[in-house]
Coordinates of C-alpha atoms and ligand atoms in Angstrom, one line a residue:
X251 CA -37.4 -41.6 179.9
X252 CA -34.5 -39.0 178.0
X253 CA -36.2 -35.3 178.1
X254 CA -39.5 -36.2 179.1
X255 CA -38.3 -37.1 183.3
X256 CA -41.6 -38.0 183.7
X257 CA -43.7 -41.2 183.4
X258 CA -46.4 -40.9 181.4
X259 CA -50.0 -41.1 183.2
X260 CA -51.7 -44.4 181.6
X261 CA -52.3 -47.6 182.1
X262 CA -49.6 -50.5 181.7
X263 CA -51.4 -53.8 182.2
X264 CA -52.0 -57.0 181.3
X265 CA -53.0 -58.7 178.3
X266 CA -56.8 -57.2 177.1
X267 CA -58.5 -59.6 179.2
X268 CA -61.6 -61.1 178.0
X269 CA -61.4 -58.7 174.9
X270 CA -61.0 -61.4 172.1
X271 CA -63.4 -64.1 171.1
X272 CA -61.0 -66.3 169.1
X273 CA -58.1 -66.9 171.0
X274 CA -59.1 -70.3 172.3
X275 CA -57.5 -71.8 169.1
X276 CA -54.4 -70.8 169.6
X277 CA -51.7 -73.2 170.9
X278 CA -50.3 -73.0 174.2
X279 CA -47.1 -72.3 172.6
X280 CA -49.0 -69.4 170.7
X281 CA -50.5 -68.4 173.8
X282 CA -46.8 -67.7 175.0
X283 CA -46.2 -65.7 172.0
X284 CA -49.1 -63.5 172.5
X285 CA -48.0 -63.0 176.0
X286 CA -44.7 -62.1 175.3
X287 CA -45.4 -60.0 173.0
X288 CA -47.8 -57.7 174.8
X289 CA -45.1 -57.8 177.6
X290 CA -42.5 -56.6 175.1
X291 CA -45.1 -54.2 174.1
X292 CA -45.7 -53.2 177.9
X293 CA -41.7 -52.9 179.1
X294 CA -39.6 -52.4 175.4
X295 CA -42.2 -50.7 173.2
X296 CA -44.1 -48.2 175.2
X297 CA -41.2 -46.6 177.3
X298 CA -38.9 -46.3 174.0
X299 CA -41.4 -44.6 171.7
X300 CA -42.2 -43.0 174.7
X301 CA -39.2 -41.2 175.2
X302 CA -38.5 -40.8 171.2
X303 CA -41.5 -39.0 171.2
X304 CA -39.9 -36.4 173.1
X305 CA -37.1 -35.6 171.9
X306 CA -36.2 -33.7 168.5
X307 CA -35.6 -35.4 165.1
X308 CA -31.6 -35.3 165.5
X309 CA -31.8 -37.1 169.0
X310 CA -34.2 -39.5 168.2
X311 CA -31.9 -41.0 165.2
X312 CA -28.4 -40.0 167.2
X313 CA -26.6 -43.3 168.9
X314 CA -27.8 -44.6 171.6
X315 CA -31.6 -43.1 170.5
X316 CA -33.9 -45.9 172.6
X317 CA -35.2 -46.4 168.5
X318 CA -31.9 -48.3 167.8
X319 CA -32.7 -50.3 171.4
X320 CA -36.0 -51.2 170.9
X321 CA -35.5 -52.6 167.2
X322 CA -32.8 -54.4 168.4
X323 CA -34.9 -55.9 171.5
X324 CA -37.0 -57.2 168.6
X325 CA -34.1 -58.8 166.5
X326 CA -32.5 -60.4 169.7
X327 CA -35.9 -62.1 170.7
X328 CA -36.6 -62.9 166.8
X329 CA -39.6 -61.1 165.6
X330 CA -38.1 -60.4 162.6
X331 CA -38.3 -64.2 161.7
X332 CA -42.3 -65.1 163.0
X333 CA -43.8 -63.7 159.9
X334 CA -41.3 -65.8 157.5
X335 CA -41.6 -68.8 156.1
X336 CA -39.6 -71.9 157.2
X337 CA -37.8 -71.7 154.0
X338 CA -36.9 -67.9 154.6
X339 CA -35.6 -69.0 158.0
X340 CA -39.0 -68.2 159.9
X341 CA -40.5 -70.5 162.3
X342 CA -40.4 -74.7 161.6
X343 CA -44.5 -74.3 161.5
X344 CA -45.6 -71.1 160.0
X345 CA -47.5 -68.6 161.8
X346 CA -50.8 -69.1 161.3
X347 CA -52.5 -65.7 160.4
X348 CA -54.8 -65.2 163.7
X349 CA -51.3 -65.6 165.6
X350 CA -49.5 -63.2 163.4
X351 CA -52.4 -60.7 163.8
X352 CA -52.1 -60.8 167.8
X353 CA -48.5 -60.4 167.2
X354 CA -49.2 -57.2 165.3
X355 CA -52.0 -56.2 167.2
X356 CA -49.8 -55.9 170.7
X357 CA -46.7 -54.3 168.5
X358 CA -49.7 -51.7 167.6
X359 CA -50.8 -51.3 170.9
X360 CA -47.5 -50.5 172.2
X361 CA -46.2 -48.1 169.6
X362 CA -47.4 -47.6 165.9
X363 CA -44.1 -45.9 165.2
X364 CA -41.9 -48.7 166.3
X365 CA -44.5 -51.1 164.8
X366 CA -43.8 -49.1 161.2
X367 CA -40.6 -49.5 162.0
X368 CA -40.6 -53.4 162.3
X369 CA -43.2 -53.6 159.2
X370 CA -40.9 -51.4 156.7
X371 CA -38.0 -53.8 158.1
X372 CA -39.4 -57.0 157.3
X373 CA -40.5 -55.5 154.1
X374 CA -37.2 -56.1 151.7
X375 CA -36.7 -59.4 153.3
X376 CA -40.2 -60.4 152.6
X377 CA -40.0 -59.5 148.8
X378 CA -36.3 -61.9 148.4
X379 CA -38.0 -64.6 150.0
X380 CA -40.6 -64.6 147.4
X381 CA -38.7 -63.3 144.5
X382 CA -35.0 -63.4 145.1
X383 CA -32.3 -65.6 143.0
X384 CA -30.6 -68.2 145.4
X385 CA -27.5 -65.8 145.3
X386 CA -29.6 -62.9 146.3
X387 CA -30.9 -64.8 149.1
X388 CA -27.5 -66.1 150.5
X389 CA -26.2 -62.6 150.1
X390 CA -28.5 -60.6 151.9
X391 CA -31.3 -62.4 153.2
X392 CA -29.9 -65.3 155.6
X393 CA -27.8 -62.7 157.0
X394 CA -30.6 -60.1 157.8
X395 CA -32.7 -63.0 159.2
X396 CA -30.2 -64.5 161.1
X397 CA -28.7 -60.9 162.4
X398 CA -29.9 -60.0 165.9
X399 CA -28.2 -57.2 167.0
X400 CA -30.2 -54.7 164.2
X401 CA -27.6 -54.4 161.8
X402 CA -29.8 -54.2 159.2
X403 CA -32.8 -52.5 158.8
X404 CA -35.1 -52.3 155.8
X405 CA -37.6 -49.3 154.5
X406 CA -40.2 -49.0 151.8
X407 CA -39.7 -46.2 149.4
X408 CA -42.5 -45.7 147.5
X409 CA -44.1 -42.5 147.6
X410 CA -42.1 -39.0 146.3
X411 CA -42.6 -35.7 146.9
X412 CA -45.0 -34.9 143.7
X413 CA -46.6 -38.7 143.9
X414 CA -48.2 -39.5 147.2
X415 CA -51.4 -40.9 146.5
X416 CA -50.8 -41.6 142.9
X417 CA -49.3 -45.2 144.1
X418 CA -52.4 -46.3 146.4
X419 CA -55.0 -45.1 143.9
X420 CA -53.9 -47.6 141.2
X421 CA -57.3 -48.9 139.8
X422 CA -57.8 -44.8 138.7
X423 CA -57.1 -44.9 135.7
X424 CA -56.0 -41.0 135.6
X425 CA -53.7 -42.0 138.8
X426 CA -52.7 -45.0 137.4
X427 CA -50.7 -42.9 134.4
X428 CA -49.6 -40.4 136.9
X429 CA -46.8 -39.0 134.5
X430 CA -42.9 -38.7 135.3
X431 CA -41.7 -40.4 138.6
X432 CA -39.1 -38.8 140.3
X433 CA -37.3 -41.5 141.1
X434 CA -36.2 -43.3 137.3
X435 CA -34.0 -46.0 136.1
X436 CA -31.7 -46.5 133.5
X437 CA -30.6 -50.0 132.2
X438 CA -26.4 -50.1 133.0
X439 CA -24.4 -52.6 132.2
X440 CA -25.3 -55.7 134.1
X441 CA -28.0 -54.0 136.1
X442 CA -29.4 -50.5 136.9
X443 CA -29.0 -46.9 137.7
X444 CA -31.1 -44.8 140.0
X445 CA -31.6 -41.2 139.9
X446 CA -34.1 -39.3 141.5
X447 CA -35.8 -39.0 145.5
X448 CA -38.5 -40.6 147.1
X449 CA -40.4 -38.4 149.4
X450 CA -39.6 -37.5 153.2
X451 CA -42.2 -39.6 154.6
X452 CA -40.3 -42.2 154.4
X453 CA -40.5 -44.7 157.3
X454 CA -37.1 -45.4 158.4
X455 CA -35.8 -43.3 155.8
X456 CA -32.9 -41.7 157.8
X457 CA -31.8 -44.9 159.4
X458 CA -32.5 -47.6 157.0
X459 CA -29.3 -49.9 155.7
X460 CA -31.6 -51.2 153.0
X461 CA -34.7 -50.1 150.9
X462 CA -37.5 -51.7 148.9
X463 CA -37.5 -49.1 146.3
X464 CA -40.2 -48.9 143.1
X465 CA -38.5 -47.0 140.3
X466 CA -39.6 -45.4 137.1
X467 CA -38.1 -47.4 134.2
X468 CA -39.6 -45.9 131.1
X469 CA -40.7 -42.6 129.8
X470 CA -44.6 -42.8 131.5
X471 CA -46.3 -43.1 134.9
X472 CA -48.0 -46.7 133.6
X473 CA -47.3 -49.0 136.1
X474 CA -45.7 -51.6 133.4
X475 CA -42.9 -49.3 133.2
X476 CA -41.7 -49.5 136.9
X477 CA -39.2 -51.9 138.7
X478 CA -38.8 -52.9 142.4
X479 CA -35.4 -53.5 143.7
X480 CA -34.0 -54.1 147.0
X481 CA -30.8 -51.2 147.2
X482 CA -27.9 -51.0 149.3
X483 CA -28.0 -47.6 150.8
X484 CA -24.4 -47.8 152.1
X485 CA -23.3 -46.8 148.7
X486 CA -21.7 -43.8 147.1
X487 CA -24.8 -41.7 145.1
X488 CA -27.4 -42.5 148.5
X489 CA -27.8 -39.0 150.7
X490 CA -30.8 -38.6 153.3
X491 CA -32.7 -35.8 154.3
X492 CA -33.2 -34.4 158.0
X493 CA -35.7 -36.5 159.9
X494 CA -38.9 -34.9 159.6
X495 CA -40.5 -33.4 162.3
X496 CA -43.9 -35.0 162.3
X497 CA -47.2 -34.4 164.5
X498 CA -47.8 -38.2 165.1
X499 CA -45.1 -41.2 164.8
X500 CA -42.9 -39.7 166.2
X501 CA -41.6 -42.6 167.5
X502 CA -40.2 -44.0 163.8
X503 CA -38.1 -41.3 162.4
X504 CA -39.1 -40.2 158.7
X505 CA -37.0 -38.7 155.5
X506 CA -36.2 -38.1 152.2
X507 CA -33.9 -40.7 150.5
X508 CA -31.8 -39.5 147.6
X509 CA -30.3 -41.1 144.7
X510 CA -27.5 -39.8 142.5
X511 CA -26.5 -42.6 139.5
X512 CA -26.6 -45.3 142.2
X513 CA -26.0 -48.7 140.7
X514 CA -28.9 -52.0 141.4
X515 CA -27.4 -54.9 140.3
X516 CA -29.4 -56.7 137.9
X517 CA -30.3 -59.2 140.9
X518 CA -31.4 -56.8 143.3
X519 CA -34.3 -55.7 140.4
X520 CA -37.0 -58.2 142.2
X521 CA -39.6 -57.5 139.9
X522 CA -38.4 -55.9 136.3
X523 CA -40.9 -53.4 133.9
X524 CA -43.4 -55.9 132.4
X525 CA -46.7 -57.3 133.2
X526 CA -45.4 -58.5 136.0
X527 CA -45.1 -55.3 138.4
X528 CA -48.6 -54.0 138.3
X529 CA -50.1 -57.4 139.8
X530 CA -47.0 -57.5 141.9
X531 CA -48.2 -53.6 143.4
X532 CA -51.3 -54.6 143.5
X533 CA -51.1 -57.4 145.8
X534 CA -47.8 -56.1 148.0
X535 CA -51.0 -53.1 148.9
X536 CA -52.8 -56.1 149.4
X537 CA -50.5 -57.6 151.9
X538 CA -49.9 -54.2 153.8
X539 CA -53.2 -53.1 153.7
X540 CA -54.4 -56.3 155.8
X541 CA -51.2 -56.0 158.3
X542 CA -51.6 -52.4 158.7
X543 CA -55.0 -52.8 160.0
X544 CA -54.3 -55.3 162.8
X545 CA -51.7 -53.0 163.7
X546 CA -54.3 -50.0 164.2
X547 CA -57.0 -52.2 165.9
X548 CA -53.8 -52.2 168.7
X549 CA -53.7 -48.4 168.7
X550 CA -57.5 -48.5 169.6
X551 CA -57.6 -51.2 171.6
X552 CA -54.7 -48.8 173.1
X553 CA -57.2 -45.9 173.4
X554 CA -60.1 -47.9 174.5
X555 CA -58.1 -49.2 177.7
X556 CA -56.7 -46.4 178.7
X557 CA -60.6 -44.4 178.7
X558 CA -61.3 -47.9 180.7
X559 CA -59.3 -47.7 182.9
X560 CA -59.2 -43.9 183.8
X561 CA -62.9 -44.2 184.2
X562 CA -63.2 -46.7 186.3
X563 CA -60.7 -44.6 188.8
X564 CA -61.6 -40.9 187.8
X565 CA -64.1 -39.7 190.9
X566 CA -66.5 -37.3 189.4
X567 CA -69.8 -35.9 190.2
X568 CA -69.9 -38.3 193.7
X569 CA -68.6 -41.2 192.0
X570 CA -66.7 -42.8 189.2
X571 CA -66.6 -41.8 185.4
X572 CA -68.1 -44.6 184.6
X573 CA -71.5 -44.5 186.7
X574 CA -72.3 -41.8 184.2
X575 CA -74.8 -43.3 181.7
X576 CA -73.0 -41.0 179.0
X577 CA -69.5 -42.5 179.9
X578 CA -71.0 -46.0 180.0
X579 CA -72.4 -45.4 176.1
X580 CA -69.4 -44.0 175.0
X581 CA -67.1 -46.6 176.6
X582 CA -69.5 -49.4 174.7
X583 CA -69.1 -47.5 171.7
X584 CA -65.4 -48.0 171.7
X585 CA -65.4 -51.7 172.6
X586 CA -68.0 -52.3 170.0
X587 CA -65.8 -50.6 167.2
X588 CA -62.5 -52.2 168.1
X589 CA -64.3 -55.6 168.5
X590 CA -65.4 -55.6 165.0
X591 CA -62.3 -54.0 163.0
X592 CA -60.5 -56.9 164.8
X593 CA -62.6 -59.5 163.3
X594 CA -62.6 -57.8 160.2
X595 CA -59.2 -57.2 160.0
X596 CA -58.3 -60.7 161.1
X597 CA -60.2 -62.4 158.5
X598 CA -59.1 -60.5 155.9
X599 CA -55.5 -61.1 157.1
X600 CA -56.0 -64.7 156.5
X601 CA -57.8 -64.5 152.8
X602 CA -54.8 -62.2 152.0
X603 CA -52.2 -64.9 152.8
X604 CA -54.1 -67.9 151.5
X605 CA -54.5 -66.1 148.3
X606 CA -51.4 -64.0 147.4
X607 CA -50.3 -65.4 144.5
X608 CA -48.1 -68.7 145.0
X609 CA -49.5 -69.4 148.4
X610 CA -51.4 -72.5 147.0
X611 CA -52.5 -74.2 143.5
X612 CA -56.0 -72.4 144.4
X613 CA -55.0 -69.3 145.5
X614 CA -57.0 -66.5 143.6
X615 CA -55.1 -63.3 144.1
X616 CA -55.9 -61.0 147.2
X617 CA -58.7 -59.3 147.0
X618 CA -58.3 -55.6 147.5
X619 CA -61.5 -54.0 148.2
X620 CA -61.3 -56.2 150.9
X621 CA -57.8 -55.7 151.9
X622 CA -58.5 -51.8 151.2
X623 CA -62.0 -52.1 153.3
X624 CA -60.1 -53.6 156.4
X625 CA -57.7 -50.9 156.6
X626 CA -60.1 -48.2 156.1
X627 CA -62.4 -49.2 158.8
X628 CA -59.2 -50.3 160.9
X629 CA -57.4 -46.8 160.8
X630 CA -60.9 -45.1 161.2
X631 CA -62.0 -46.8 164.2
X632 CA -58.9 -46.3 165.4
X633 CA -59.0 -42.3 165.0
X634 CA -62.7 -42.1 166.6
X635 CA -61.7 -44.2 169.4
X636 CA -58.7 -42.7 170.2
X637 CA -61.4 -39.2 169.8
X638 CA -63.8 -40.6 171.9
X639 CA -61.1 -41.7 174.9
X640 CA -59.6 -38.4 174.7
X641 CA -63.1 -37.1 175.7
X642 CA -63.6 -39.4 178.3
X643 CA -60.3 -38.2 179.8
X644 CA -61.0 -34.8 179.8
X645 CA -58.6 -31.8 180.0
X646 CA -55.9 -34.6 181.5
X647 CA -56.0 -36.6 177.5
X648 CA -54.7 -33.4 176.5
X649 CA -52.0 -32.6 178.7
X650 CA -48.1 -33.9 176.9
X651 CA -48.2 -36.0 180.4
X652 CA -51.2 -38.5 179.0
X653 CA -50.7 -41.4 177.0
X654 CA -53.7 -40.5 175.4
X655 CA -52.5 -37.4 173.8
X656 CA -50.0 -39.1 171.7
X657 CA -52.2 -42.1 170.8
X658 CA -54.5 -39.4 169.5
X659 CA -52.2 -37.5 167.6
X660 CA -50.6 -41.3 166.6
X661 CA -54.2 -42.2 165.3
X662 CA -54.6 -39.2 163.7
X663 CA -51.3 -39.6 161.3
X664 CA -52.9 -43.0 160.8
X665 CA -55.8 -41.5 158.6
X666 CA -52.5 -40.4 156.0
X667 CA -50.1 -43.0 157.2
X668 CA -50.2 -46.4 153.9
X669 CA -52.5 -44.4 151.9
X670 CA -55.3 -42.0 153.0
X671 CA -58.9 -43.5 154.0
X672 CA -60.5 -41.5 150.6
X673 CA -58.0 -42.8 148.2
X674 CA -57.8 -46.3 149.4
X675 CA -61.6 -46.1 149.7
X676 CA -61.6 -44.7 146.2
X677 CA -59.3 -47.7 145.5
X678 CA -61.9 -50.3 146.9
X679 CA -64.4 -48.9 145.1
X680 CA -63.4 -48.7 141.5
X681 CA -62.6 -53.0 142.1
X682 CA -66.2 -53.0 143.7
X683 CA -67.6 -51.4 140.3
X684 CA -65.6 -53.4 138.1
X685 CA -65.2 -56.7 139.4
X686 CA -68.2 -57.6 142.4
X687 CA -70.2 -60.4 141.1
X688 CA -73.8 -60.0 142.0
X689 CA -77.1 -61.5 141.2
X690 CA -79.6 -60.2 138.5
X691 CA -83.0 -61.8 138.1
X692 CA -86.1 -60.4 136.0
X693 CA -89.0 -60.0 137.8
X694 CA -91.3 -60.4 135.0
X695 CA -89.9 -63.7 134.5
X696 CA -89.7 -64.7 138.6
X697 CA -93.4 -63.6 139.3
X698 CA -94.8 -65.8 136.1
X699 CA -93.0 -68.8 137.9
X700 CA -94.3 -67.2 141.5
Ligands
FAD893 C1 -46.8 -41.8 159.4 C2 -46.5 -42.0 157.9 C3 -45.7 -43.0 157.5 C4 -45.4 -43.1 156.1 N1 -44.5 -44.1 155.7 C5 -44.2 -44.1 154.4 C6 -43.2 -45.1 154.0 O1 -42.7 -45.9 154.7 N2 -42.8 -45.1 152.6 C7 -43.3 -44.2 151.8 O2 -42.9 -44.2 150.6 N3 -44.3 -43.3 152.1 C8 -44.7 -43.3 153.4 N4 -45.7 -42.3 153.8 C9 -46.3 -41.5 152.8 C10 -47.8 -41.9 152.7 O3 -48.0 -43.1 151.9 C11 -48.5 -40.7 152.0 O4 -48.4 -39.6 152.9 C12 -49.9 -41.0 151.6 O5 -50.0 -42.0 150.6 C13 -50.6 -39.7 151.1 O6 -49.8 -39.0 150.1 P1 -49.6 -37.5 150.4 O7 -49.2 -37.3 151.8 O8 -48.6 -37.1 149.3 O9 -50.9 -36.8 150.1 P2 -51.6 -36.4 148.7 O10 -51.5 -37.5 147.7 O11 -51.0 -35.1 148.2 O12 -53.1 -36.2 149.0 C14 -53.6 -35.0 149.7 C15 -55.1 -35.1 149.8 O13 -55.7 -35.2 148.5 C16 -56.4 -36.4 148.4 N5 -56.2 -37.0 147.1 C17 -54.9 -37.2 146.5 N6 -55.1 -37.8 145.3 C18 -56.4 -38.1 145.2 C19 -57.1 -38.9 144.2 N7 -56.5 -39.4 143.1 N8 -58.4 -39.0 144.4 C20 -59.0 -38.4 145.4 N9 -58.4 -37.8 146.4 C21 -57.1 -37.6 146.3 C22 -56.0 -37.3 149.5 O14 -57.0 -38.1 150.0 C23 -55.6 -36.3 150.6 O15 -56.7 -35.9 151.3 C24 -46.0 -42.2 155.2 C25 -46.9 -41.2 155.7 C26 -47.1 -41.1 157.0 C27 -48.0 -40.0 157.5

């Protein structure tokens, strides 16, 4: 429990029983999966994020740090293969996308930091599978999949300080031309050379081995001009920042990643400037809008049980909490809310994947208002549940001693955390406008033929 000493008031239980509609079609072997994995979620997950929460930004990266044992519980029991696919080294039958969103539903209800974490690992590995030479792959990908001790670990660098929201808003067309990165690259020789910093929110920034990293390569912010690379950042020219000191995910340390003339090779450049990177960003938000959202429907699910479950034991005005018709509304409330981003989030989960690009003959591209609307409706039922349990706990939800009070502060960071809910909104919309086929009919002519 490192600084804390204390275990935290909540509830550790079993699987949400009776919560989910759909799970009958899993297999029984997927049914094992989804027990596992709330169990890790219950025993690895909760008690490591737990204690990193705790303790300062130094500690929580430091050897030893339970972040460094909890990742590597995950690589031992091979969660960083179940989203891959067979070819990648993932599982002989692929996941289908309803088991891969209880998978990430559990990781979010046991920790969304250590879920980022896990997310912003698979990232790099993700992107060689699908893009990679056959060189590349051999290199650096069979050994990160088959590695289970945690030796590697991937991040996404993305945002900078002076362009945060710039690279979520991409349909605006004023953010879309967002000006000078501050991250660019130069052709060299037989590859590239960074120079620049990404910003210090940077999941996994301090600790990361590796980094999906999208770079500037011409004089403009248009997004034909950028590249995304995989980079090495066990190499001279890389320096981190201090972990951050954040208010919520705590439990995944965050930082500033700097590069001084650090050199890509040519086969590390995944996707080159061209025409080719803005569909590419476009559809990689895509992919981690619709896993980010399963991931928060566990971090209200998270807040839901625990308002459950202390008021069905809390003995207030001659009973329980929850003989109080208020309480009872409220608790409903929350049910309803996580019930439905689940669905949501699940099904859009599964058009994402069936249509990324390359994921059939038919597939037509991910749809991102969708992908967008699922994360936005995600995060934010997360926040209000995680509001509304704190509420129902009373003064205990804000004591440093409740579960609760981290999974609100956790669910606030959420509403930033990817993109915030009024850019990616924004986002959704401008595709709505200029793409959403509807019908038009003239009235005239329909009431002559009435
Ligand atoms: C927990 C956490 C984890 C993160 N992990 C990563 C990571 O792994 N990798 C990474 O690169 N980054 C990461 N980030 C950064 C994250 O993507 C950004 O914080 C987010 O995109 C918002 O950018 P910003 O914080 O710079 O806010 P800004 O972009 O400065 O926005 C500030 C405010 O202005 C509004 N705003 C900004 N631009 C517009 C616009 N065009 N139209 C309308 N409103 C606008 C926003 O909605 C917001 O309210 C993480 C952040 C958090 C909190």
């Amino acid at each position: 429990m490192g600084r804390a000493g204390k275990a935290y008031v909540g509830l550790v239980s079993s699987p949400g029983g009776g919560l989910f509609l759909d799970l009958a079609e899993l297999s029984d072997d997927e049914q094992l999966l989804r027990e596992q994995a709330h169990r890790i979620a219950v025993e690895v997950l909760r008690p490591a994020a737990w204690a990193l929460d705790r303790m300062t930004p130094a500690e929580r990266i430091a050897p030893g740090s339970p972040f460094f044992a909890a990742m590597g519980t995950l690589k031992a029991l091979g969660y960083h293969r179940l989203f891959l696919t067979p070819e990648a080294g993932g599982p002989e039958q692929r996941l289908s996308a309803l088991t891969q969103s209880v998978v990430l539903e559990e990781l979010g209800w046991g920790s969304l930091g250590l879920a980022t974490a896990f997310l912003v690992d698979m990232l790099p590995v993700m992107c060689i599978s699908s893009f990679g030479s056959q060189e590349l792959k051999d290199e650096l990908m069979v050994p990160w999949v088959e590695d289970e001790t945690g030796s590697f670990h991937g991040c996404w660098a993305i945002t900078e300080p002076d362009h945060g929201s710039d690279f979520i808003a991409v349909r605006d067309t004023e953010s879309a031309t967002y000006g000078r990165s501050q991250l660019v690259a130069e052709p060299v020789g037989d590859g590239w050379v960074l120079r620049g910093q990404k910003s210090a929110w940077v999941s996994s920034g301090p600790i990361a081995t590796h980094a999906a990293v999208h770079a500037q390569a011409g004089g403009d912010g248009d997004l034909t001009h950028s590249l995304f690379a995989v980079v090495d950042l066990d190499q001279p020219g890389v320096r981190r920042g201090p972990p951050a000191d954040m208010m919520g995910v705590r439990d995944d340390p965050q930082g500033e990643i700097f590069f001084d003339e650090v050199v890509v090779p040519r086969q590390n450049v995944l996707i080159p400037p061209g025409p080719l990177y803005p569909v590419f960003h476009d559809q990689l938000l895509c992919l981690t809008s619709s896993v980010i959202s399963n991931v928060a429907v566990g971090v209200g699910r998270a807040a839901f049980e625990e308002a459950l479950h202390h008021s069905r034991t809390r003995i207030q005005g001659g009973g329980p909490l929850a003989r109080h018709k208020n309480i009872q509304l409220t608790l409903y409330g929350m049910f309803e809310r996580v019930e439905t981003a689940r669905a949501y989030s699940r099904t859009t989960l599964a058009h994402t994947q069936a249509n990324l690009p390359g994921a059939s003959a038919e597939a037509l591209g991910a749809s991102p208002r969708h992908a967008r609307a699922a994360q936005v409706f995600a995060k934010r039922t997360a926040y209000e549940v995680a509001h509304d349990a704190l509420q129902v706990v009373g003064a205990q939800g804000l004591s440093r001693d409740s579960l609760i009070e981290k999974l609100f502060r956790d669910a606030r960071s959420l509403l930033i955390e990817d993109g915030t809910l009024e850019v990616l909104a924004l986002d959704a919309a401008r595709d709505l406008i200029d793409n959403y086929e509807h019908s038009t009919y003239d009235m005239e002519e329909m009431m002559a033929t009435w």
